[in-house]
Amino acid sequence: MALVDKIGQSLTGAPLVLTNVDALIDWSRGQSLWAMPMGTACCAMELIAASFSKFDFDRLGSFPRPDPRHTDVMIVAGTITRKMAPAVKRLWEQMPEPKYCIAMGNCAVSGGIFYYDTYSVVRGVDEIIPVDVYLSGCPPRPEALQDAVLQLRELIRSRSIAQGREYDRVYTLPLPGGERAGTTDPGRAEAADVLAGRRPKTGGDE
Amino acid sequence: MNIDELREHLCATYPDLCPLFSIEFGDGVLIVDRGRYWSAAKDLRDLGFDRLGMITAVDGIDDFEIVARLTAREIGAHIFLKTHVPRDEPAIETLTDLWPAADWQEREVYDMFGISFRGHPDMRRILLPDDWVGHPLRKDYRDERIIRRPDYI
């Protein structure tokens, strides 16, 4: 189903666009991804640069807004320590649905250089919140972050709002000896299949 | 007071420690035993060491070594004031009454090494969560969550 099914004229001669609510909402949601900047380390410098005039993420509709209740996507840019983890979790829970997460940089993806021999670092933010887009780099350049935002936009448009979103596990704070969660969102796997053409789209535009 | 006068004064005050003390380049080390730590720090402050740069500790397996770096801005001299703390009784006097900057530094030493500072106004952890078990910079710290880097060679 395309976003615009038909452009024509009504009986009275006024211009008319036919679409469906599902496609329109999925499309518009992807155009206005206000970001919750969770900058905890050096990746935040690239995140800041992305907002300013040279890269200008405002033109993508991605606008930093330091209030979880106003934002759609949390960009975790930096190392998450075990002391910071409860704060990240709490901010995530304050964000209204639908909400998405970009893990920016190696530390947020897997712990990065702090994976080994470190007592205080969470090995990837997906241990505490579900992640939609993983962006590697140490740190990634703003162009890479731009690509991540566009990937997320594609992911949103490939997933109908009618389906909602399900998590196949309860995201908890890391406990001593807890096992690593990894990639767990089934909606993301489905979206990857859709984007690769392995399964038909169930909603949204084409 | 210049550096020569400072050295003479300190050698007169601490005759047994004079060989350990060299301040020719404006940088000295003064190693005192545990009982004289606070009084030595007070002497140095009264001599003009008005700035406490840092307090840290070293785990020497047998005991801990407390290291405080002091600066006398008028004289242009730095001193490492060191003392040893036994492992079975890790406690030492606080320096917060001499330099208020010692507050967070001593909390960090307590956090990482488990050395408590007597007389400190707020002796609790500063970097790690309050419910953390153990003190990570001790050589005998064990944590099952740590993943050891494999040997590739």
Tab-separated table of C-alpha atoms in Angstrom:
chain	number	residue	atom	x	y	z
A	1	MET	CA	0.000	0.000	0.000
A	2	ALA	CA	1.485	3.273	-1.017
A	3	LEU	CA	1.269	6.315	1.131
A	4	VAL	CA	-0.654	8.098	-1.605
A	5	ASP	CA	-3.089	5.734	-3.291
A	6	LYS	CA	-4.590	8.217	-5.658
A	7	ILE	CA	-4.464	11.883	-6.499
A	8	GLY	CA	-7.508	13.203	-8.162
A	9	GLN	CA	-10.439	15.529	-7.916
A	10	SER	CA	-13.571	15.281	-5.911
A	11	LEU	CA	-17.004	15.636	-7.448
A	12	THR	CA	-16.969	19.312	-6.649
A	13	GLY	CA	-13.630	19.749	-8.369
A	14	ALA	CA	-11.519	20.178	-5.198
A	15	PRO	CA	-8.164	18.368	-5.163
A	16	LEU	CA	-8.315	15.019	-3.383
A	17	VAL	CA	-5.661	12.653	-2.029
A	18	LEU	CA	-6.566	9.121	-1.049
A	19	THR	CA	-4.479	7.315	1.548
A	20	ASN	CA	-5.090	5.276	4.667
A	21	VAL	CA	-4.630	6.273	8.258
A	22	ASP	CA	-2.153	3.513	8.963
A	23	ALA	CA	0.214	4.560	6.214
A	24	LEU	CA	-0.151	8.231	6.993
A	25	ILE	CA	0.624	7.795	10.676
A	26	ASP	CA	3.585	5.535	10.039
A	27	TRP	CA	4.936	8.003	7.520
A	28	SER	CA	4.488	11.057	9.700
A	29	ARG	CA	5.906	9.380	12.749
A	30	GLY	CA	9.146	8.765	10.936
A	31	GLN	CA	9.453	12.374	9.873
A	32	SER	CA	9.566	13.829	13.366
A	33	LEU	CA	11.859	11.789	15.557
A	34	TRP	CA	12.527	14.047	18.466
A	35	ALA	CA	15.577	12.779	20.233
A	36	MET	CA	16.291	12.283	23.894
A	37	PRO	CA	20.066	12.887	23.993
A	38	MET	CA	21.457	10.394	26.481
A	39	GLY	CA	25.032	11.620	26.103
A	40	THR	CA	27.181	10.093	28.809
A	41	ALA	CA	30.632	10.073	27.206
A	42	CYS	CA	32.639	11.257	24.221
A	43	CYS	CA	30.056	10.113	21.642
A	44	ALA	CA	27.965	13.005	22.943
A	45	MET	CA	30.372	15.387	21.195
A	46	GLU	CA	29.402	13.874	17.849
A	47	LEU	CA	25.768	13.938	18.888
A	48	ILE	CA	26.068	17.642	19.663
A	49	ALA	CA	27.833	18.306	16.380
A	50	ALA	CA	25.022	16.541	14.560
A	51	SER	CA	22.529	19.055	15.913
A	52	PHE	CA	24.424	22.129	14.791
A	53	SER	CA	24.534	23.890	11.490
A	54	LYS	CA	27.028	21.731	9.611
A	55	PHE	CA	25.004	18.523	9.856
A	56	ASP	CA	21.703	20.055	10.915
A	57	PHE	CA	19.589	17.114	11.985
A	58	ASP	CA	16.645	19.438	12.301
A	59	ARG	CA	16.133	19.021	8.580
A	60	LEU	CA	15.498	15.310	9.244
A	61	GLY	CA	12.984	16.233	11.897
A	62	SER	CA	15.307	14.934	14.589
A	63	PHE	CA	15.505	17.571	17.228
A	64	PRO	CA	17.217	17.203	20.620
A	65	ARG	CA	14.775	17.695	23.405
A	66	PRO	CA	16.099	17.087	26.929
A	67	ASP	CA	12.785	15.939	28.296
A	68	PRO	CA	11.790	12.279	28.071
A	69	ARG	CA	8.097	13.086	27.913
A	70	HIS	CA	8.514	15.002	24.675
A	71	THR	CA	10.709	12.590	22.765
A	72	ASP	CA	10.358	9.610	20.455
A	73	VAL	CA	13.863	8.198	20.256
A	74	MET	CA	16.515	7.855	22.901
A	75	ILE	CA	20.012	8.178	21.482
A	76	VAL	CA	22.325	6.512	23.963
A	77	ALA	CA	25.670	8.096	23.183
A	78	GLY	CA	28.300	6.873	25.555
A	79	THR	CA	29.353	4.408	28.205
A	80	ILE	CA	26.629	3.330	30.588
A	81	THR	CA	27.989	2.525	34.002
A	82	ARG	CA	26.174	0.402	36.532
A	83	LYS	CA	25.518	3.541	38.526
A	84	MET	CA	24.043	5.326	35.513
A	85	ALA	CA	21.923	2.357	34.410
A	86	PRO	CA	18.964	3.012	36.765
A	87	ALA	CA	18.773	6.598	35.522
A	88	VAL	CA	18.751	5.482	31.875
A	89	LYS	CA	16.071	2.939	32.638
A	90	ARG	CA	13.948	5.499	34.452
A	91	LEU	CA	14.234	8.032	31.620
A	92	TRP	CA	13.299	5.335	29.119
A	93	GLU	CA	10.215	4.453	31.095
A	94	GLN	CA	9.187	8.107	31.186
A	95	MET	CA	9.145	8.301	27.388
A	96	PRO	CA	5.686	7.796	25.912
A	97	GLU	CA	5.020	5.010	23.425
A	98	PRO	CA	5.876	4.691	20.610
A	99	LYS	CA	9.516	5.004	21.489
A	100	TYR	CA	12.710	3.834	19.889
A	101	CYS	CA	16.337	3.590	20.869
A	102	ILE	CA	19.556	4.123	18.942
A	103	ALA	CA	22.656	2.685	20.620
A	104	MET	CA	25.332	5.044	19.385
A	105	GLY	CA	28.947	3.979	19.636
A	106	ASN	CA	30.692	0.819	20.710
A	107	CYS	CA	30.166	1.424	24.413
A	108	ALA	CA	26.398	1.604	24.055
A	109	VAL	CA	26.397	-1.363	21.646
A	110	SER	CA	28.476	-3.809	23.667
A	111	GLY	CA	30.525	-2.033	26.289
A	112	GLY	CA	33.245	-1.350	23.729
A	113	ILE	CA	36.724	-1.060	25.155
A	114	PHE	CA	35.210	-1.586	28.588
A	115	TYR	CA	33.921	-5.048	27.732
A	116	TYR	CA	36.884	-6.824	29.331
A	117	ASP	CA	38.436	-6.359	32.749
A	118	THR	CA	35.984	-3.731	33.910
A	119	TYR	CA	33.853	-3.935	37.002
A	120	SER	CA	31.608	-0.917	36.541
A	121	VAL	CA	30.309	-0.827	32.949
A	122	VAL	CA	27.089	-2.267	31.516
A	123	ARG	CA	27.992	-4.339	28.451
A	124	GLY	CA	25.645	-2.758	26.006
A	125	VAL	CA	22.589	-0.682	26.728
A	126	ASP	CA	20.405	-3.525	25.414
A	127	GLU	CA	20.858	-5.151	28.798
A	128	ILE	CA	18.493	-2.586	30.260
A	129	ILE	CA	16.366	-1.194	27.405
A	130	PRO	CA	15.393	-2.533	23.962
A	131	VAL	CA	17.522	-1.167	21.131
A	132	ASP	CA	16.263	-0.636	17.566
A	133	VAL	CA	19.351	0.551	15.723
A	134	TYR	CA	22.920	-0.366	16.613
A	135	LEU	CA	25.523	2.124	15.443
A	136	SER	CA	29.140	1.087	15.856
A	137	GLY	CA	32.121	3.397	15.900
A	138	CYS	CA	34.352	4.935	18.486
A	139	PRO	CA	32.867	7.430	18.100
A	140	PRO	CA	30.704	7.280	14.947
A	141	ARG	CA	30.761	10.368	12.805
A	142	PRO	CA	27.589	12.489	12.522
A	143	GLU	CA	27.062	11.092	9.026
A	144	ALA	CA	26.804	7.624	10.549
A	145	LEU	CA	24.291	8.900	13.065
A	146	GLN	CA	22.356	10.405	10.212
A	147	ASP	CA	22.292	7.003	8.565
A	148	ALA	CA	21.059	5.486	11.800
A	149	VAL	CA	18.193	7.981	11.942
A	150	LEU	CA	17.280	7.167	8.355
A	151	GLN	CA	17.448	3.434	9.133
A	152	LEU	CA	15.155	3.987	12.069
A	153	ARG	CA	12.786	5.914	9.845
A	154	GLU	CA	12.684	2.992	7.437
A	155	LEU	CA	12.086	0.624	10.327
A	156	ILE	CA	9.169	2.699	11.574
A	157	ARG	CA	7.605	2.895	8.152
A	158	SER	CA	7.914	-0.839	7.630
A	159	ARG	CA	5.994	-1.573	10.812
A	160	SER	CA	2.293	-0.854	11.064
A	161	ILE	CA	0.949	0.859	14.154
A	162	ALA	CA	-1.877	-1.624	14.105
A	163	GLN	CA	0.571	-4.309	15.234
A	164	GLY	CA	1.886	-2.419	18.202
A	165	ARG	CA	5.109	-3.499	19.647
A	166	GLU	CA	5.989	-6.491	21.757
A	167	TYR	CA	9.061	-7.250	23.755
A	168	ASP	CA	9.888	-10.896	24.223
A	169	ARG	CA	11.592	-10.283	27.511
A	170	VAL	CA	11.305	-8.007	30.462
A	171	TYR	CA	14.142	-5.566	30.454
A	172	THR	CA	15.549	-5.368	33.929
A	173	LEU	CA	18.585	-3.821	35.401
A	174	PRO	CA	21.643	-6.065	35.142
A	175	LEU	CA	21.984	-8.294	38.129
A	176	PRO	CA	25.193	-9.911	39.321
A	177	GLY	CA	25.863	-12.924	37.162
A	178	GLY	CA	22.952	-12.175	34.839
A	179	GLU	CA	23.198	-13.414	31.309
A	180	ARG	CA	23.502	-11.106	28.356
A	181	ALA	CA	20.229	-10.218	26.670
A	182	GLY	CA	21.272	-9.481	23.113
A	183	THR	CA	18.962	-8.630	20.266
A	184	THR	CA	15.470	-9.459	21.337
A	185	ASP	CA	12.845	-7.339	19.656
A	186	PRO	CA	10.843	-9.552	17.254
A	187	GLY	CA	9.478	-6.495	15.492
A	188	ARG	CA	12.977	-5.565	14.483
A	189	ALA	CA	13.659	-8.961	12.938
A	190	GLU	CA	10.434	-8.701	11.014
A	191	ALA	CA	11.324	-5.223	9.816
A	192	ALA	CA	14.704	-6.466	8.648
A	193	ASP	CA	12.952	-9.203	6.648
A	194	VAL	CA	10.607	-6.679	5.127
A	195	LEU	CA	13.418	-4.379	4.143
A	196	ALA	CA	15.305	-7.286	2.597
A	197	GLY	CA	12.225	-8.360	0.651
A	198	ARG	CA	11.906	-11.698	2.412
A	199	ARG	CA	8.393	-11.068	3.583
A	200	PRO	CA	5.553	-8.805	2.473
A	201	LYS	CA	4.777	-5.632	4.282
A	202	THR	CA	1.837	-5.852	6.610
A	203	GLY	CA	1.178	-2.170	6.836
A	204	GLY	CA	2.608	1.212	6.087
A	205	ASP	CA	3.593	2.502	2.694
A	206	GLU	CA	5.822	1.078	0.037
B	1	MET	CA	60.695	31.466	52.761
B	2	ASN	CA	62.519	29.948	49.812
B	3	ILE	CA	63.228	26.348	48.965
B	4	ASP	CA	66.563	26.178	50.797
B	5	GLU	CA	65.011	27.489	53.970
B	6	LEU	CA	62.152	25.061	53.548
B	7	ARG	CA	64.519	22.105	53.221
B	8	GLU	CA	66.533	23.165	56.251
B	9	HIS	CA	63.409	23.625	58.286
B	10	LEU	CA	62.024	20.232	57.330
B	11	CYS	CA	65.334	18.468	57.955
B	12	ALA	CA	65.429	20.059	61.377
B	13	THR	CA	61.823	19.073	62.079
B	14	TYR	CA	62.125	15.512	60.741
B	15	PRO	CA	65.805	14.569	61.222
B	16	ASP	CA	65.209	10.851	60.716
B	17	LEU	CA	63.425	11.492	57.431
B	18	CYS	CA	65.902	13.991	56.024
B	19	PRO	CA	67.646	11.482	53.688
B	20	LEU	CA	64.328	10.660	52.066
B	21	PHE	CA	63.583	14.241	51.471
B	22	SER	CA	64.909	16.008	48.386
B	23	ILE	CA	63.401	19.216	47.167
B	24	GLU	CA	66.207	20.485	44.923
B	25	PHE	CA	63.890	20.628	41.952
B	26	GLY	CA	60.955	21.978	43.874
B	27	ASP	CA	59.527	18.478	44.275
B	28	GLY	CA	59.914	16.411	47.400
B	29	VAL	CA	58.763	13.227	49.086
B	30	LEU	CA	58.123	13.024	52.778
B	31	ILE	CA	57.317	9.574	54.119
B	32	VAL	CA	56.070	9.616	57.662
B	33	ASP	CA	54.703	6.876	59.856
B	34	ARG	CA	51.033	6.614	60.463
B	35	GLY	CA	50.880	8.409	63.782
B	36	ARG	CA	52.549	11.539	62.445
B	37	TYR	CA	50.521	11.822	59.249
B	38	TRP	CA	48.067	14.460	60.380
B	39	SER	CA	50.601	16.479	62.390
B	40	ALA	CA	53.050	16.449	59.464
B	41	ALA	CA	50.305	17.654	57.157
B	42	LYS	CA	49.468	20.424	59.602
B	43	ASP	CA	53.133	21.442	59.812
B	44	LEU	CA	53.357	21.609	56.052
B	45	ARG	CA	50.216	23.668	55.819
B	46	ASP	CA	51.554	26.118	58.384
B	47	LEU	CA	54.783	26.332	56.393
B	48	GLY	CA	52.866	27.580	53.380
B	49	PHE	CA	51.595	24.452	51.603
B	50	ASP	CA	48.233	25.967	50.932
B	51	ARG	CA	47.000	23.714	48.131
B	52	LEU	CA	46.041	20.053	48.318
B	53	GLY	CA	46.298	18.679	44.799
B	54	MET	CA	45.130	15.148	45.393
B	55	ILE	CA	44.893	12.268	47.789
B	56	THR	CA	45.155	8.747	46.497
B	57	ALA	CA	46.312	5.358	47.662
B	58	VAL	CA	48.423	2.468	46.430
B	59	ASP	CA	47.732	-1.158	47.270
B	60	GLY	CA	51.113	-2.577	48.193
B	61	ILE	CA	49.699	-6.065	49.002
B	62	ASP	CA	51.176	-5.964	52.517
B	63	ASP	CA	49.747	-2.566	53.308
B	64	PHE	CA	48.254	0.513	51.737
B	65	GLU	CA	50.168	3.664	50.991
B	66	ILE	CA	48.365	6.984	51.247
B	67	VAL	CA	49.733	9.664	48.931
B	68	ALA	CA	48.848	13.334	49.294
B	69	ARG	CA	50.278	15.912	46.957
B	70	LEU	CA	50.731	19.365	48.438
B	71	THR	CA	51.770	22.597	46.799
B	72	ALA	CA	53.198	25.768	48.309
B	73	ARG	CA	52.387	28.387	45.758
B	74	GLU	CA	54.436	31.170	47.387
B	75	ILE	CA	57.551	29.004	47.689
B	76	GLY	CA	57.103	27.141	44.442
B	77	ALA	CA	57.494	23.695	45.978
B	78	HIS	CA	55.565	20.441	45.788
B	79	ILE	CA	55.617	17.609	48.261
B	80	PHE	CA	54.277	14.070	48.185
B	81	LEU	CA	53.290	13.279	51.733
B	82	LYS	CA	53.123	9.523	52.128
B	83	THR	CA	52.250	7.139	54.894
B	84	HIS	CA	51.478	3.454	55.226
B	85	VAL	CA	48.250	1.975	56.535
B	86	PRO	CA	48.039	-1.664	57.633
B	87	ARG	CA	45.692	-3.902	55.705
B	88	ASP	CA	43.938	-5.334	58.714
B	89	GLU	CA	43.059	-1.908	60.057
B	90	PRO	CA	42.607	0.428	57.075
B	91	ALA	CA	41.985	3.765	58.782
B	92	ILE	CA	43.752	7.100	58.930
B	93	GLU	CA	43.076	10.619	60.091
B	94	THR	CA	41.261	12.912	57.733
B	95	LEU	CA	42.791	16.039	56.213
B	96	THR	CA	39.474	17.766	55.629
B	97	ASP	CA	40.025	19.998	58.645
B	98	LEU	CA	43.258	21.289	57.028
B	99	TRP	CA	42.190	21.471	53.388
B	100	PRO	CA	38.460	21.241	52.563
B	101	ALA	CA	39.449	19.888	49.141
B	102	ALA	CA	40.304	16.598	50.835
B	103	ASP	CA	36.608	15.797	51.189
B	104	TRP	CA	35.846	14.143	47.858
B	105	GLN	CA	39.383	12.844	47.406
B	106	GLU	CA	39.148	10.871	50.629
B	107	ARG	CA	35.715	9.620	49.701
B	108	GLU	CA	37.167	8.289	46.467
B	109	VAL	CA	39.990	6.559	48.333
B	110	TYR	CA	37.390	5.039	50.629
B	111	ASP	CA	35.324	3.973	47.631
B	112	MET	CA	38.153	2.324	45.734
B	113	PHE	CA	40.355	1.001	48.556
B	114	GLY	CA	38.125	0.767	51.609
B	115	ILE	CA	40.340	3.000	53.718
B	116	SER	CA	38.196	4.993	56.110
B	117	PHE	CA	39.215	8.436	57.231
B	118	ARG	CA	38.587	9.225	60.875
B	119	GLY	CA	36.849	12.545	61.387
B	120	HIS	CA	35.646	12.869	57.816
B	121	PRO	CA	32.292	14.705	57.735
B	122	ASP	CA	30.644	12.448	55.131
B	123	MET	CA	32.384	9.090	54.838
B	124	ARG	CA	30.478	7.252	52.124
B	125	ARG	CA	31.016	6.138	48.546
B	126	ILE	CA	31.311	8.787	45.860
B	127	LEU	CA	31.657	7.033	42.474
B	128	LEU	CA	30.097	3.602	42.881
B	129	PRO	CA	26.515	2.905	43.959
B	130	ASP	CA	25.984	2.876	47.695
B	131	ASP	CA	25.095	-0.826	47.723
B	132	TRP	CA	28.298	-1.913	45.974
B	133	VAL	CA	30.105	-4.824	47.581
B	134	GLY	CA	33.879	-4.566	47.838
B	135	HIS	CA	36.474	-2.021	46.861
B	136	PRO	CA	37.548	-2.480	43.219
B	137	LEU	CA	41.087	-1.104	43.238
B	138	ARG	CA	42.237	-3.524	45.905
B	139	LYS	CA	44.471	-6.186	44.444
B	140	ASP	CA	42.392	-8.917	46.061
B	141	TYR	CA	39.080	-7.597	44.680
B	142	ARG	CA	37.033	-10.324	43.014
B	143	ASP	CA	33.898	-9.736	40.960
B	144	GLU	CA	32.150	-12.500	39.050
B	145	ARG	CA	30.787	-9.958	36.568
B	146	ILE	CA	34.242	-9.107	35.253
B	147	ILE	CA	35.079	-10.836	31.974
B	148	ARG	CA	38.786	-11.435	31.694
B	149	ARG	CA	40.461	-10.557	28.429
B	150	PRO	CA	41.555	-13.810	26.761
B	151	ASP	CA	45.204	-14.439	25.984
B	152	TYR	CA	45.720	-14.328	22.242
B	153	ILE	CA	49.440	-15.120	22.268
